[in-house]
mmCIF file of C-alpha atoms in Angstrom:
data_model
loop_
_atom_site.group_PDB
_atom_site.id
_atom_site.type_symbol
_atom_site.label_atom_id
_atom_site.label_comp_id
_atom_site.label_asym_id
_atom_site.label_seq_id
_atom_site.Cartn_x
_atom_site.Cartn_y
_atom_site.Cartn_z
ATOM 1 C CA MET A 1 62.919 -16.282 5.567
ATOM 2 C CA LYS A 2 61.944 -13.091 3.751
ATOM 3 C CA LYS A 3 59.721 -15.052 1.363
ATOM 4 C CA ARG A 4 57.978 -16.756 4.293
ATOM 5 C CA THR A 5 57.460 -13.406 6.015
ATOM 6 C CA LEU A 6 56.018 -11.887 2.829
ATOM 7 C CA PHE A 7 53.753 -14.906 2.380
ATOM 8 C CA LEU A 8 52.428 -14.624 5.941
ATOM 9 C CA TYR A 9 51.903 -10.904 5.493
ATOM 10 C CA ALA A 10 49.997 -11.441 2.261
ATOM 11 C CA LEU A 11 47.877 -14.154 3.902
ATOM 12 C CA ILE A 12 46.972 -11.832 6.768
ATOM 13 C CA VAL A 13 45.932 -9.115 4.297
ATOM 14 C CA VAL A 14 43.751 -11.565 2.344
ATOM 15 C CA LEU A 15 42.063 -12.865 5.492
ATOM 16 C CA PHE A 16 41.485 -9.313 6.675
ATOM 17 C CA CYS A 17 39.847 -8.398 3.347
ATOM 18 C CA ILE A 18 37.601 -11.478 3.510
ATOM 19 C CA ALA A 19 36.566 -10.524 7.022
ATOM 20 C CA LEU A 20 35.472 -7.129 5.711
ATOM 21 C CA ILE A 21 33.785 -8.311 2.509
ATOM 22 C CA VAL A 22 31.600 -11.089 3.972
ATOM 23 C CA PRO A 23 29.666 -8.824 6.374
ATOM 24 C CA LEU A 24 29.268 -6.240 3.595
ATOM 25 C CA ARG A 25 27.820 -8.839 1.248
ATOM 26 C CA THR A 26 25.492 -10.045 4.006
ATOM 27 C CA ARG A 27 24.266 -6.510 4.649
ATOM 28 C CA ARG A 28 23.743 -5.920 0.923
ATOM 29 C CA VAL A 29 21.482 -8.972 0.677
ATOM 30 C CA GLU A 30 19.439 -7.761 3.636
ATOM 31 C CA GLN A 31 19.065 -4.268 2.203
ATOM 32 C CA THR A 32 17.876 -5.429 -1.203
ATOM 33 C CA TYR A 33 15.283 -7.906 0.115
ATOM 34 C CA PHE A 34 11.946 -6.782 -1.264
ATOM 35 C CA HIS A 35 8.252 -7.379 -0.727
ATOM 36 C CA THR A 36 5.590 -7.440 -3.421
ATOM 37 C CA LEU A 37 2.220 -5.718 -3.421
ATOM 38 C CA VAL A 38 -0.481 -4.246 -5.653
ATOM 39 C CA ILE A 39 -1.974 -0.805 -5.052
ATOM 40 C CA ASP A 40 -5.504 -0.302 -6.358
ATOM 41 C CA PRO A 41 -6.788 3.301 -6.687
ATOM 42 C CA GLY A 42 -10.569 2.938 -6.552
ATOM 43 C CA HIS A 43 -12.896 4.131 -9.341
ATOM 44 C CA GLY A 44 -11.655 6.243 -12.286
ATOM 45 C CA GLY A 45 -12.877 7.399 -15.685
ATOM 46 C CA LYS A 46 -16.652 7.852 -15.810
ATOM 47 C CA ASP A 47 -16.906 6.336 -12.336
ATOM 48 C CA ASN A 48 -15.877 9.205 -10.048
ATOM 49 C CA GLY A 49 -16.846 7.420 -6.854
ATOM 50 C CA SER A 50 -18.002 9.746 -4.084
ATOM 51 C CA CYS A 51 -18.344 13.453 -4.799
ATOM 52 C CA TYR A 52 -18.859 16.290 -2.352
ATOM 53 C CA ASP A 53 -18.609 20.037 -2.969
ATOM 54 C CA ASP A 54 -17.188 19.300 -6.453
ATOM 55 C CA VAL A 55 -14.359 17.212 -4.986
ATOM 56 C CA LEU A 56 -14.104 13.833 -6.741
ATOM 57 C CA GLU A 57 -13.028 10.708 -4.916
ATOM 58 C CA ASP A 58 -11.253 8.996 -7.819
ATOM 59 C CA GLU A 59 -8.761 11.866 -8.233
ATOM 60 C CA ILE A 60 -7.679 11.757 -4.585
ATOM 61 C CA ASN A 61 -7.572 7.950 -4.660
ATOM 62 C CA LEU A 62 -5.059 8.137 -7.497
ATOM 63 C CA ASN A 63 -2.978 10.832 -5.805
ATOM 64 C CA VAL A 64 -2.636 8.920 -2.538
ATOM 65 C CA SER A 65 -2.031 5.639 -4.371
ATOM 66 C CA THR A 66 0.696 7.147 -6.537
ATOM 67 C CA LYS A 67 2.445 8.578 -3.489
ATOM 68 C CA LEU A 68 2.221 5.196 -1.753
ATOM 69 C CA LEU A 69 3.618 3.540 -4.886
ATOM 70 C CA GLU A 70 6.596 5.917 -4.936
ATOM 71 C CA THR A 71 7.268 5.343 -1.228
ATOM 72 C CA CYS A 72 7.210 1.557 -1.609
ATOM 73 C CA ILE A 73 9.477 1.622 -4.666
ATOM 74 C CA GLN A 74 11.964 3.792 -2.773
ATOM 75 C CA LYS A 75 12.070 1.055 -0.114
ATOM 76 C CA ASN A 76 12.929 -1.556 -2.781
ATOM 77 C CA TRP A 77 9.494 -3.169 -2.707
ATOM 78 C CA LEU A 78 8.263 -4.600 -5.996
ATOM 79 C CA THR A 79 5.039 -2.612 -6.301
ATOM 80 C CA THR A 80 2.495 -2.277 -9.106
ATOM 81 C CA ILE A 81 -0.667 -0.204 -9.510
ATOM 82 C CA THR A 82 -3.935 -1.042 -11.253
ATOM 83 C CA ARG A 83 -4.347 2.353 -12.903
ATOM 84 C CA THR A 84 -2.057 5.348 -13.453
ATOM 85 C CA GLY A 85 -4.560 7.857 -14.842
ATOM 86 C CA ASP A 86 -8.208 8.920 -14.929
ATOM 87 C CA TYR A 87 -9.716 5.796 -16.463
ATOM 88 C CA ASP A 88 -11.371 2.575 -15.414
ATOM 89 C CA LEU A 89 -10.276 -0.931 -16.427
ATOM 90 C CA ALA A 90 -13.365 -1.860 -18.458
ATOM 91 C CA THR A 91 -13.152 -2.343 -22.222
ATOM 92 C CA GLN A 92 -14.533 0.343 -24.540
ATOM 93 C CA TYR A 93 -17.842 -1.364 -25.296
ATOM 94 C CA ALA A 94 -18.467 -3.092 -21.986
ATOM 95 C CA LYS A 95 -22.177 -3.611 -21.255
ATOM 96 C CA ASN A 96 -21.627 -3.163 -17.531
ATOM 97 C CA ARG A 97 -18.541 -0.962 -17.048
ATOM 98 C CA LYS A 98 -18.589 -1.112 -13.250
ATOM 99 C CA ARG A 99 -18.720 -4.887 -13.080
ATOM 100 C CA GLU A 100 -16.076 -5.377 -15.765
ATOM 101 C CA ASP A 101 -13.835 -2.815 -14.108
ATOM 102 C CA LEU A 102 -14.007 -4.696 -10.808
ATOM 103 C CA TYR A 103 -13.466 -8.014 -12.610
ATOM 104 C CA LYS A 104 -10.320 -6.652 -14.286
ATOM 105 C CA ARG A 105 -8.990 -5.376 -10.948
ATOM 106 C CA VAL A 106 -9.517 -8.810 -9.417
ATOM 107 C CA GLN A 107 -7.732 -10.478 -12.328
ATOM 108 C CA TYR A 108 -4.852 -8.023 -12.069
ATOM 109 C CA ILE A 109 -4.438 -8.708 -8.362
ATOM 110 C CA ASN A 110 -4.786 -12.504 -8.608
ATOM 111 C CA HIS A 111 -2.256 -12.796 -11.436
ATOM 112 C CA SER A 112 0.236 -10.302 -10.004
ATOM 113 C CA GLY A 113 2.139 -12.799 -7.853
ATOM 114 C CA ALA A 114 2.034 -10.192 -5.069
ATOM 115 C CA GLU A 115 1.907 -10.910 -1.350
ATOM 116 C CA LEU A 116 -0.980 -8.514 -0.722
ATOM 117 C CA PHE A 117 -3.035 -5.660 -2.154
ATOM 118 C CA ILE A 118 -4.131 -2.256 -0.907
ATOM 119 C CA SER A 119 -7.284 -0.627 -2.312
ATOM 120 C CA ILE A 120 -7.480 3.132 -1.740
ATOM 121 C CA HIS A 121 -10.813 4.993 -1.398
ATOM 122 C CA MET A 122 -12.437 8.066 0.179
ATOM 123 C CA ASN A 123 -15.569 7.991 2.311
ATOM 124 C CA ILE A 124 -18.720 10.094 2.481
ATOM 125 C CA TYR A 125 -21.565 10.400 4.982
ATOM 126 C CA ALA A 126 -23.755 13.368 4.135
ATOM 127 C CA ALA A 127 -26.250 12.564 6.904
ATOM 128 C CA ASN A 128 -23.673 13.455 9.554
ATOM 129 C CA GLN A 129 -20.905 15.739 8.336
ATOM 130 C CA SER A 130 -19.072 15.595 11.659
ATOM 131 C CA VAL A 131 -18.007 11.983 10.989
ATOM 132 C CA HIS A 132 -14.357 11.857 9.984
ATOM 133 C CA GLY A 133 -11.180 9.788 10.076
ATOM 134 C CA PRO A 134 -9.664 6.903 8.101
ATOM 135 C CA MET A 135 -11.284 3.467 8.224
ATOM 136 C CA VAL A 136 -9.876 0.069 7.282
ATOM 137 C CA TYR A 137 -11.886 -2.866 5.902
ATOM 138 C CA TYR A 138 -10.650 -6.437 5.655
ATOM 139 C CA ASN A 139 -11.637 -9.826 4.244
ATOM 140 C CA ALA A 140 -12.811 -12.011 7.142
ATOM 141 C CA GLU A 141 -12.194 -15.139 5.052
ATOM 142 C CA ILE A 142 -8.432 -14.531 4.996
ATOM 143 C CA GLU A 143 -6.766 -14.325 8.409
ATOM 144 C CA GLU A 144 -3.773 -12.339 7.139
ATOM 145 C CA SER A 145 -6.143 -9.696 5.797
ATOM 146 C CA LYS A 146 -7.239 -8.858 9.342
ATOM 147 C CA LYS A 147 -3.616 -8.743 10.559
ATOM 148 C CA LEU A 148 -2.776 -6.318 7.767
ATOM 149 C CA ALA A 149 -5.806 -4.189 8.654
ATOM 150 C CA GLU A 150 -4.807 -4.124 12.331
ATOM 151 C CA ASN A 151 -1.310 -2.881 11.557
ATOM 152 C CA ILE A 152 -2.532 -0.140 9.225
ATOM 153 C CA ALA A 153 -5.226 0.911 11.718
ATOM 154 C CA THR A 154 -2.556 1.143 14.433
ATOM 155 C CA SER A 155 -0.447 3.345 12.186
ATOM 156 C CA PHE A 156 -3.440 5.653 11.654
ATOM 157 C CA TYR A 157 -4.155 5.707 15.393
ATOM 158 C CA ASN A 158 -0.574 6.703 16.209
ATOM 159 C CA TYR A 159 -1.132 9.779 14.072
ATOM 160 C CA THR A 160 -4.792 10.707 14.676
ATOM 161 C CA LYS A 161 -5.157 9.373 18.250
ATOM 162 C CA GLU A 162 -8.678 8.321 17.254
ATOM 163 C CA ASP A 163 -9.537 4.667 17.829
ATOM 164 C CA LYS A 164 -11.557 3.618 14.786
ATOM 165 C CA PRO A 165 -12.983 0.071 14.774
ATOM 166 C CA LEU A 166 -11.961 -2.367 12.046
ATOM 167 C CA HIS A 167 -14.667 -3.593 9.689
ATOM 168 C CA SER A 168 -14.971 -6.885 7.875
ATOM 169 C CA ALA A 169 -16.836 -6.509 4.591
ATOM 170 C CA ASP A 170 -18.295 -8.561 1.771
ATOM 171 C CA PHE A 171 -16.934 -6.410 -1.045
ATOM 172 C CA TYR A 172 -16.689 -7.885 -4.548
ATOM 173 C CA LEU A 173 -12.937 -7.281 -4.369
ATOM 174 C CA PHE A 174 -12.685 -9.411 -1.219
ATOM 175 C CA ARG A 175 -14.943 -12.188 -2.458
ATOM 176 C CA HIS A 176 -12.890 -12.840 -5.572
ATOM 177 C CA THR A 177 -9.259 -12.101 -4.673
ATOM 178 C CA THR A 178 -7.005 -14.892 -3.452
ATOM 179 C CA ILE A 179 -4.356 -12.956 -1.493
ATOM 180 C CA PRO A 180 -4.589 -10.865 1.682
ATOM 181 C CA GLY A 181 -5.732 -7.315 1.125
ATOM 182 C CA VAL A 182 -7.520 -4.360 2.671
ATOM 183 C CA LEU A 183 -9.699 -1.515 1.489
ATOM 184 C CA ILE A 184 -8.833 1.812 3.086
ATOM 185 C CA GLU A 185 -11.207 4.764 3.297
ATOM 186 C CA CYS A 186 -8.663 7.527 3.931
ATOM 187 C CA GLY A 187 -11.215 10.017 5.220
ATOM 188 C CA PHE A 188 -14.637 11.623 4.717
ATOM 189 C CA LEU A 189 -15.145 14.077 1.878
ATOM 190 C CA SER A 190 -18.397 15.084 3.575
ATOM 191 C CA ASN A 191 -16.457 16.555 6.509
ATOM 192 C CA ASP A 192 -15.353 20.078 5.595
ATOM 193 C CA GLU A 193 -12.068 20.061 7.501
ATOM 194 C CA GLU A 194 -11.064 16.569 6.397
ATOM 195 C CA ARG A 195 -12.023 17.241 2.765
ATOM 196 C CA LYS A 196 -9.646 20.212 2.677
ATOM 197 C CA LYS A 197 -6.868 18.085 4.137
ATOM 198 C CA LEU A 198 -7.472 15.232 1.697
ATOM 199 C CA CYS A 199 -7.093 17.678 -1.190
ATOM 200 C CA ASN A 200 -3.756 18.868 0.214
ATOM 201 C CA ASP A 201 -0.585 17.378 -1.266
ATOM 202 C CA ASP A 202 1.238 17.234 2.081
ATOM 203 C CA TYR A 203 -1.642 15.440 3.781
ATOM 204 C CA GLN A 204 -1.863 12.964 0.918
ATOM 205 C CA ASN A 205 1.835 12.258 1.483
ATOM 206 C CA THR A 206 1.081 11.743 5.173
ATOM 207 C CA MET A 207 -1.665 9.243 4.360
ATOM 208 C CA ALA A 208 0.654 7.340 2.032
ATOM 209 C CA GLU A 209 3.407 7.256 4.666
ATOM 210 C CA LEU A 210 1.031 6.017 7.394
ATOM 211 C CA ILE A 211 -0.248 3.231 5.129
ATOM 212 C CA TYR A 212 3.332 2.284 4.252
ATOM 213 C CA LYS A 213 4.284 2.098 7.941
ATOM 214 C CA GLY A 214 1.316 -0.173 8.619
ATOM 215 C CA ILE A 215 2.277 -2.493 5.763
ATOM 216 C CA LYS A 216 5.889 -2.515 6.970
ATOM 217 C CA GLU A 217 4.837 -3.592 10.464
ATOM 218 C CA TYR A 218 2.649 -6.307 8.966
ATOM 219 C CA PHE A 219 5.583 -7.703 6.971
ATOM 220 C CA LYS A 220 7.656 -7.771 10.167
ATOM 221 C CA SER A 221 5.014 -9.941 11.854
ATOM 222 C CA VAL A 222 4.680 -12.634 9.160
#
């Protein structure tokens, strides 16, 4: 009788432990599920991109992109970046550095195995320095590109309360990439107030977080 009682007690303990472990294992799988994306900081090296009041676009592109990369990695997303320093992707003796740089970015993105890409840039409009705010461009040939753009634009709107229209574009990057992606102009260097903010580390973190939130909402919808 004692042996039977001990056996039943042991069985109850085992079943209880299984009941605890299974949900924990299920939650662990959910927490470690990751997405894949490529972040592309525009320009670099001799190609500074836009420049206004001695502020260079390519430097801010890299700062925002690096912060976005760190945020995505912290969320267990498998994320890569096309450049990590002040250089372009063209070879040393390239005849046309700009074209080869873009070609290498396209190749990087297409062979990455990623679900999508994000290209980070800064805008300029010297003719009207009052123009400001982030803008999102998408590839009209890929439906998911527009969905991604909509989610990121919504994230920006929730912060700025400014309703900026989406723009489809015929960029080289869009014409030759095979996965959904967007090009984001995070703000206008030609606007004095926005330029100061874009040079600020905290604001760059804000931009990265807003872009991340937009990507996150996109992943929820697909």
